Amino acid sequence: MHRRCASPAEQEASPAERELALSSLTGVISTEELLARLAKIVGAGSVLQGESISEDLTHDEGLVSVPQSPVAVVMPRSTEDVAAIVALAREAGVAITARGSATGLSGGCVPTPDGIVVAFERMNQVFEIDESNHVAVVQPGVTLGELESVLRPRGLVYPVSPGELSASLGGNVATNAGGMRAVRFGVTRNNVLGLEMVLGTGEVVRSGGKYVKSSTGYDLTQIVIGSEGTLALVTEVTLKLQPLYRHSATVLAPFPSLDEVGRAIPTILASALTPTLLEYIDVLTMSSITASEGIDLGVPDDIRQRTTAYLVVVLEQRTEGRVDEDVESLGVLLEAASALDVFVLPGQAAASLIRARERAFFVAKAAGANEIVDVVVPRSSMADFLDLAGKLAAEHGCFSVGCGHAGDGNIHLSVYQPDEAIRDRFMMELFRAAIGLGGAISGEHGIGTAKQEAFLELEDPARLSLMRRIKTAFDPLGILNPDKVLGTDSEEGSS
Amino acid sequence: MHRRCASPAEQEASPAERELALSSLTGVISTEELLARLAKIVGAGSVLQGESISEDLTHDEGLVSVPQSPVAVVMPRSTEDVAAIVALAREAGVAITARGSATGLSGGCVPTPDGIVVAFERMNQVFEIDESNHVAVVQPGVTLGELESVLRPRGLVYPVSPGELSASLGGNVATNAGGMRAVRFGVTRNNVLGLEMVLGTGEVVRSGGKYVKSSTGYDLTQIVIGSEGTLALVTEVTLKLQPLYRHSATVLAPFPSLDEVGRAIPTILASALTPTLLEYIDVLTMSSITASEGIDLGVPDDIRQRTTAYLVVVLEQRTEGRVDEDVESLGVLLEAASALDVFVLPGQAAASLIRARERAFFVAKAAGANEIVDVVVPRSSMADFLDLAGKLAAEHGCFSVGCGHAGDGNIHLSVYQPDEAIRDRFMMELFRAAIGLGGAISGEHGIGTAKQEAFLELEDPARLSLMRRIKTAFDPLGILNPDKVLGTDSEEGSS
């Protein structure tokens, strides 16, 4: 279930390295005492240290984050455990990094040097599926796959689908995970109603609840969502559920240019067809993901040769008749928007294509991609951004291909350029281009450490200062994932 | 357009009272200098003082907030004006209260004693309707009615509808305004993509933008929405728009008990019929609002006599055929859920009923209601809450009737009991009951001053402290609407 925690250590730090790491602990408590007291809180079997910390626990799925060994990995079972761990970390002056399934792509859960990792894999209970209120209450270690298996038989769905069923809900909250269904149902932020969390002060605080609206003080739920473990450790999540639509169709439309894809999007969204999924996939990415999954979409050669990008649209409705009707309307729109053709994919091919699209990152990773871009721009500026990105890639001698959540203006490019310095310059220009078009550095992957340099350089200093003050409000001692997102003040100073 | 600012002073403070207020200014700047410098920023014609401040400017629409005269009312025209006003207020140590159309119900925009009011009526430009991105960019003084008149011809809609077209977007952001359409489209929080704001530090900061998702640092937009002018002065709002549905039907179902209304709600929402509006109206409220608007809904006497509450459901779809089909499905559901009958209201009657429902607060006010309740509970607990409320009303010798956003669990009760002490005890019990059921004090009206005592008494102290630290992060000197929501520390201490 928690696939990153099972395998034995592979690239363990040497005993000498470990010794060095431990000796730099700055608190008043010795490492031995810290480990003993952690064991007292959660039981010795729930504290990993030294050789027992597998290599898997030192990184996430990101392409550029540097693996890091923690002093200890602690696996709490309850909110009380977490509060006690935070209290101890405060006393010891030790940093805490929260870890879900570690499927993140920006290094957000990579251990803080000399810190401890709080791994939520044993806090994996679904507390409640409340069918009257369409709400689920879960612990942060529950995975999207586990939740789905509980919901589907009841005709309910948690609609956020970042494409990795082994991802945990706690991790989804930390990064404000998005994914393909966001165009209709929004991202994590729009589907979380409440949290229980342990602040950096050690206090347990609840926010929100089983209701969809409140004007009762500041919204603590929303500020914590997307904060990548730097404001609080989330110990319970209340999720908004949707009824499951049982009728759907998947439409594939090849386009001669990205510009034409870009122009098709507003028309589709203005039509009130409310697509559940609205993805663009460039022709190279489509080739590689379909090849990797062994799919033949049945697009004739003559059309394929004129295609620069595909648009994939999924429609879901209450009845089959409505799906058919909407497919018809969509077809007319797509043809008017210069699609080369419109294909309605049979169920099997449709499912395979969506699965292949979900695996796009891993296909790129296997193909040797060096970095992944996750910018968001106003959706009407997507074509402009991709045009700019192409020019910048040529200029910097980088190669980039991709796909993206077209309905959201969220673009994923795989960047191929092994030289870090060249790549960094290219990436920085891409980020500048996105911001210049009114967008942001990350649409759904988060800042972590991977995009931290760009974030600290390109963000408005007044906004950064405000975020630092908010960080202090939640975590006065700065013990929660201190090296991620905002980093420390000195890092900002050096940027 | 800004109806609260036009009429001349009616209950002006006496010169002696005014003198007293002015003399207590604590800053290093004299009142004369403050007024002169405000005039320098915005022009003398945009600063009201003394007799030129009308009675209207001393209050909102709330039933219990106490009118208060400010030292000055300033009417900026630009973000630069607002930033300069905040800088001056910092220097002078003077409080600032933001004011939109003053249609609020909790006292949030009532002037702070000895403070200045920043009235946004001259910052009323619609900067942009971006049809490609389905986004509007507006100044805070733009009203919902003005926005609607610009959007409707383009086939677009800003779906938040708190029921008062003269309300301003800035005010909507301040209270996280909700209204009848929230069951489908969410509240203000779910429909604002970005803000420009002036912090209590005087800095101008932007958050979000023309995109629906971001994982780039903390979400500053969401924490400011619903903060009732205590964190920042909002100077620009980027709104998410929806396509206008041109086909709709309004269904009215009388029920023998509130319990049965309560049980019907989850069934309707689980059906994926996605109602745009799902309201309950108790029989007394229905009588008074229909009488006030002169509407005859055509419900036969024998059914009316057995009715305790009505459910009103609006369905909107892309085509007339779908509306008809959905009305059919809804009718079956409602009958199975013990509705006494199901009526499809003709267009005219439907529009009148919705308008009457929107005016419910004013009908209650005219009937002498002393207070209004706005609690939110999990929607399945609505019937339990109303049952408890009935018992508490009998116990405390109060009379309460109401209606509410049934799909959201947001209940509005008008409370009739002129004795403040008795009423306060009853209200406090109602709030406790809502919180006990897993709800919150305010669903959409905000805390302001009207619910501040209950808020400070019933909120978790750790959460209050965290909110105070967040307040300090945005507004270190505590000059933004300091007496609202959290109030000052001393008020907390005394609670």
PDB file of C-alpha atoms in Angstrom, chain B residues 27-180:
ATOM      1  CA  GLY B  27      -1.698  59.307  17.450  1.00  0.00           C
ATOM      2  CA  VAL B  28       0.956  61.933  17.123  1.00  0.00           C
ATOM      3  CA  ILE B  29      -1.021  63.712  14.426  1.00  0.00           C
ATOM      4  CA  SER B  30      -3.768  66.159  15.329  1.00  0.00           C
ATOM      5  CA  THR B  31      -7.253  65.605  13.950  1.00  0.00           C
ATOM      6  CA  GLU B  32      -6.957  68.739  11.842  1.00  0.00           C
ATOM      7  CA  GLU B  33      -3.727  67.527  10.330  1.00  0.00           C
ATOM      8  CA  LEU B  34      -5.194  64.059   9.732  1.00  0.00           C
ATOM      9  CA  LEU B  35      -8.155  65.526   7.885  1.00  0.00           C
ATOM     10  CA  ALA B  36      -5.947  67.858   5.878  1.00  0.00           C
ATOM     11  CA  ARG B  37      -3.646  65.043   4.873  1.00  0.00           C
ATOM     12  CA  LEU B  38      -6.553  62.778   3.929  1.00  0.00           C
ATOM     13  CA  ALA B  39      -7.837  65.611   1.728  1.00  0.00           C
ATOM     14  CA  LYS B  40      -4.413  65.868   0.174  1.00  0.00           C
ATOM     15  CA  ILE B  41      -4.515  62.182  -0.754  1.00  0.00           C
ATOM     16  CA  VAL B  42      -8.026  61.924  -2.184  1.00  0.00           C
ATOM     17  CA  GLY B  43      -9.068  65.562  -2.664  1.00  0.00           C
ATOM     18  CA  ALA B  44     -11.177  67.586  -0.251  1.00  0.00           C
ATOM     19  CA  GLY B  45     -14.394  66.506  -2.001  1.00  0.00           C
ATOM     20  CA  SER B  46     -13.673  62.901  -1.100  1.00  0.00           C
ATOM     21  CA  VAL B  47     -13.320  63.390   2.646  1.00  0.00           C
ATOM     22  CA  LEU B  48     -16.447  63.674   4.758  1.00  0.00           C
ATOM     23  CA  GLN B  49     -16.226  64.959   8.325  1.00  0.00           C
ATOM     24  CA  GLY B  50     -18.457  66.315  11.044  1.00  0.00           C
ATOM     25  CA  GLU B  51     -21.914  67.281   9.813  1.00  0.00           C
ATOM     26  CA  SER B  52     -21.204  66.028   6.307  1.00  0.00           C
ATOM     27  CA  ILE B  53     -21.194  62.426   7.533  1.00  0.00           C
ATOM     28  CA  SER B  54     -24.744  61.177   7.096  1.00  0.00           C
ATOM     29  CA  GLU B  55     -26.427  58.895   9.594  1.00  0.00           C
ATOM     30  CA  ASP B  56     -26.453  56.201   6.915  1.00  0.00           C
ATOM     31  CA  LEU B  57     -22.675  56.030   7.130  1.00  0.00           C
ATOM     32  CA  THR B  58     -22.753  55.094  10.803  1.00  0.00           C
ATOM     33  CA  HIS B  59     -24.267  51.617  10.502  1.00  0.00           C
ATOM     34  CA  ASP B  60     -25.011  48.610   8.288  1.00  0.00           C
ATOM     35  CA  GLU B  61     -28.288  46.662   7.912  1.00  0.00           C
ATOM     36  CA  GLY B  62     -27.720  44.563  11.060  1.00  0.00           C
ATOM     37  CA  LEU B  63     -30.429  44.496  13.708  1.00  0.00           C
ATOM     38  CA  VAL B  64     -28.228  44.823  16.773  1.00  0.00           C
ATOM     39  CA  SER B  65     -25.088  46.722  15.822  1.00  0.00           C
ATOM     40  CA  VAL B  66     -24.776  50.139  17.440  1.00  0.00           C
ATOM     41  CA  PRO B  67     -24.363  53.088  15.038  1.00  0.00           C
ATOM     42  CA  GLN B  68     -21.039  54.843  15.406  1.00  0.00           C
ATOM     43  CA  SER B  69     -19.746  58.093  13.944  1.00  0.00           C
ATOM     44  CA  PRO B  70     -16.253  58.005  12.468  1.00  0.00           C
ATOM     45  CA  VAL B  71     -13.743  60.829  12.522  1.00  0.00           C
ATOM     46  CA  ALA B  72     -13.829  60.901   8.735  1.00  0.00           C
ATOM     47  CA  VAL B  73     -15.143  59.014   5.724  1.00  0.00           C
ATOM     48  CA  VAL B  74     -12.615  58.840   2.894  1.00  0.00           C
ATOM     49  CA  MET B  75     -13.530  57.829  -0.633  1.00  0.00           C
ATOM     50  CA  PRO B  76     -10.436  56.682  -2.521  1.00  0.00           C
ATOM     51  CA  ARG B  77     -10.420  56.244  -6.297  1.00  0.00           C
ATOM     52  CA  SER B  78      -7.370  54.026  -6.651  1.00  0.00           C
ATOM     53  CA  THR B  79      -5.195  51.444  -4.940  1.00  0.00           C
ATOM     54  CA  GLU B  80      -2.541  54.155  -4.523  1.00  0.00           C
ATOM     55  CA  ASP B  81      -5.055  56.271  -2.633  1.00  0.00           C
ATOM     56  CA  VAL B  82      -5.831  53.343  -0.335  1.00  0.00           C
ATOM     57  CA  ALA B  83      -2.150  52.599   0.297  1.00  0.00           C
ATOM     58  CA  ALA B  84      -1.529  56.265   1.146  1.00  0.00           C
ATOM     59  CA  ILE B  85      -4.528  56.298   3.511  1.00  0.00           C
ATOM     60  CA  VAL B  86      -3.238  53.205   5.321  1.00  0.00           C
ATOM     61  CA  ALA B  87       0.247  54.707   5.602  1.00  0.00           C
ATOM     62  CA  LEU B  88      -1.250  57.848   7.120  1.00  0.00           C
ATOM     63  CA  ALA B  89      -3.464  55.864   9.493  1.00  0.00           C
ATOM     64  CA  ARG B  90      -0.399  53.955  10.687  1.00  0.00           C
ATOM     65  CA  GLU B  91       1.423  57.179  11.361  1.00  0.00           C
ATOM     66  CA  ALA B  92      -1.594  58.646  13.143  1.00  0.00           C
ATOM     67  CA  GLY B  93      -2.425  55.465  15.036  1.00  0.00           C
ATOM     68  CA  VAL B  94      -5.982  55.623  13.729  1.00  0.00           C
ATOM     69  CA  ALA B  95      -8.218  52.639  12.992  1.00  0.00           C
ATOM     70  CA  ILE B  96      -9.618  52.020   9.499  1.00  0.00           C
ATOM     71  CA  THR B  97     -12.941  50.367   8.729  1.00  0.00           C
ATOM     72  CA  ALA B  98     -13.637  49.352   5.137  1.00  0.00           C
ATOM     73  CA  ARG B  99     -17.123  49.978   3.789  1.00  0.00           C
ATOM     74  CA  GLY B 100     -18.753  48.686   0.628  1.00  0.00           C
ATOM     75  CA  SER B 101     -22.502  49.066   0.180  1.00  0.00           C
ATOM     76  CA  ALA B 102     -23.078  48.430   3.896  1.00  0.00           C
ATOM     77  CA  THR B 103     -25.660  45.725   3.288  1.00  0.00           C
ATOM     78  CA  GLY B 104     -23.973  43.486   5.889  1.00  0.00           C
ATOM     79  CA  LEU B 105     -25.940  42.080   8.815  1.00  0.00           C
ATOM     80  CA  SER B 106     -23.287  41.666  11.534  1.00  0.00           C
ATOM     81  CA  GLY B 107     -21.892  45.146  12.026  1.00  0.00           C
ATOM     82  CA  GLY B 108     -18.653  44.427  10.164  1.00  0.00           C
ATOM     83  CA  CYS B 109     -18.519  47.837   8.466  1.00  0.00           C
ATOM     84  CA  VAL B 110     -19.796  49.911  11.367  1.00  0.00           C
ATOM     85  CA  PRO B 111     -17.111  52.554  11.990  1.00  0.00           C
ATOM     86  CA  THR B 112     -14.545  51.840  14.678  1.00  0.00           C
ATOM     87  CA  PRO B 113     -14.786  54.448  17.440  1.00  0.00           C
ATOM     88  CA  ASP B 114     -12.328  57.292  16.736  1.00  0.00           C
ATOM     89  CA  GLY B 115     -11.456  55.657  13.436  1.00  0.00           C
ATOM     90  CA  ILE B 116     -11.805  56.551   9.798  1.00  0.00           C
ATOM     91  CA  VAL B 117     -13.983  54.811   7.238  1.00  0.00           C
ATOM     92  CA  VAL B 118     -12.613  53.947   3.823  1.00  0.00           C
ATOM     93  CA  ALA B 119     -15.723  53.862   1.635  1.00  0.00           C
ATOM     94  CA  PHE B 120     -15.194  52.105  -1.692  1.00  0.00           C
ATOM     95  CA  GLU B 121     -18.096  53.635  -3.613  1.00  0.00           C
ATOM     96  CA  ARG B 122     -15.795  55.523  -5.992  1.00  0.00           C
ATOM     97  CA  MET B 123     -13.685  52.439  -6.690  1.00  0.00           C
ATOM     98  CA  ASN B 124     -16.464  51.008  -8.792  1.00  0.00           C
ATOM     99  CA  GLN B 125     -14.923  50.161 -12.147  1.00  0.00           C
ATOM    100  CA  VAL B 126     -15.303  46.864 -13.927  1.00  0.00           C
ATOM    101  CA  PHE B 127     -11.746  46.649 -15.264  1.00  0.00           C
ATOM    102  CA  GLU B 128     -12.224  43.666 -17.509  1.00  0.00           C
ATOM    103  CA  ILE B 129     -14.585  40.937 -18.579  1.00  0.00           C
ATOM    104  CA  ASP B 130     -12.245  38.302 -19.975  1.00  0.00           C
ATOM    105  CA  GLU B 131     -14.457  35.987 -21.984  1.00  0.00           C
ATOM    106  CA  SER B 132     -11.637  33.598 -22.915  1.00  0.00           C
ATOM    107  CA  ASN B 133     -10.775  32.875 -19.318  1.00  0.00           C
ATOM    108  CA  HIS B 134     -14.276  33.368 -17.884  1.00  0.00           C
ATOM    109  CA  VAL B 135     -12.940  35.947 -15.508  1.00  0.00           C
ATOM    110  CA  ALA B 136     -14.001  39.412 -14.371  1.00  0.00           C
ATOM    111  CA  VAL B 137     -11.617  41.886 -12.766  1.00  0.00           C
ATOM    112  CA  VAL B 138     -13.398  44.508 -10.698  1.00  0.00           C
ATOM    113  CA  GLN B 139     -12.813  47.185  -8.109  1.00  0.00           C
ATOM    114  CA  PRO B 140     -14.354  46.453  -4.697  1.00  0.00           C
ATOM    115  CA  GLY B 141     -17.086  49.080  -5.000  1.00  0.00           C
ATOM    116  CA  VAL B 142     -18.730  47.393  -7.997  1.00  0.00           C
ATOM    117  CA  THR B 143     -22.118  46.031  -6.970  1.00  0.00           C
ATOM    118  CA  LEU B 144     -23.536  42.630  -7.837  1.00  0.00           C
ATOM    119  CA  GLY B 145     -26.232  44.380  -9.843  1.00  0.00           C
ATOM    120  CA  GLU B 146     -23.731  46.372 -11.885  1.00  0.00           C
ATOM    121  CA  LEU B 147     -21.694  43.252 -12.552  1.00  0.00           C
ATOM    122  CA  GLU B 148     -24.784  41.298 -13.585  1.00  0.00           C
ATOM    123  CA  SER B 149     -25.807  43.994 -16.055  1.00  0.00           C
ATOM    124  CA  VAL B 150     -22.404  43.739 -17.746  1.00  0.00           C
ATOM    125  CA  LEU B 151     -22.292  39.942 -17.735  1.00  0.00           C
ATOM    126  CA  ARG B 152     -25.800  38.955 -18.780  1.00  0.00           C
ATOM    127  CA  PRO B 153     -25.588  40.220 -22.377  1.00  0.00           C
ATOM    128  CA  ARG B 154     -22.422  38.135 -22.768  1.00  0.00           C
ATOM    129  CA  GLY B 155     -24.104  34.959 -21.575  1.00  0.00           C
ATOM    130  CA  LEU B 156     -22.023  34.878 -18.402  1.00  0.00           C
ATOM    131  CA  VAL B 157     -22.880  34.913 -14.732  1.00  0.00           C
ATOM    132  CA  TYR B 158     -21.081  35.468 -11.442  1.00  0.00           C
ATOM    133  CA  PRO B 159     -23.023  32.818  -9.571  1.00  0.00           C
ATOM    134  CA  VAL B 160     -22.827  34.049  -5.967  1.00  0.00           C
ATOM    135  CA  SER B 161     -26.167  35.533  -5.095  1.00  0.00           C
ATOM    136  CA  PRO B 162     -26.535  36.694  -1.488  1.00  0.00           C
ATOM    137  CA  GLY B 163     -29.887  38.202  -2.396  1.00  0.00           C
ATOM    138  CA  GLU B 164     -29.020  41.895  -2.421  1.00  0.00           C
ATOM    139  CA  LEU B 165     -27.981  43.265  -5.795  1.00  0.00           C
ATOM    140  CA  SER B 166     -26.764  46.511  -4.247  1.00  0.00           C
ATOM    141  CA  ALA B 167     -24.126  44.600  -2.243  1.00  0.00           C
ATOM    142  CA  SER B 168     -20.557  45.318  -3.337  1.00  0.00           C
ATOM    143  CA  LEU B 169     -18.009  42.720  -4.392  1.00  0.00           C
ATOM    144  CA  GLY B 170     -15.594  44.038  -1.780  1.00  0.00           C
ATOM    145  CA  GLY B 171     -18.222  43.496   0.893  1.00  0.00           C
ATOM    146  CA  ASN B 172     -18.937  40.029  -0.466  1.00  0.00           C
ATOM    147  CA  VAL B 173     -15.244  39.182  -0.154  1.00  0.00           C
ATOM    148  CA  ALA B 174     -15.122  40.584   3.377  1.00  0.00           C
ATOM    149  CA  THR B 175     -17.965  38.391   4.647  1.00  0.00           C
ATOM    150  CA  ASN B 176     -17.490  35.419   2.300  1.00  0.00           C
ATOM    151  CA  ALA B 177     -21.052  36.052   1.159  1.00  0.00           C
ATOM    152  CA  GLY B 178     -23.160  33.020   0.313  1.00  0.00           C
ATOM    153  CA  GLY B 179     -26.776  33.021  -0.711  1.00  0.00           C
ATOM    154  CA  MET B 180     -29.191  30.752  -2.470  1.00  0.00           C
TER     155      MET B 180
END
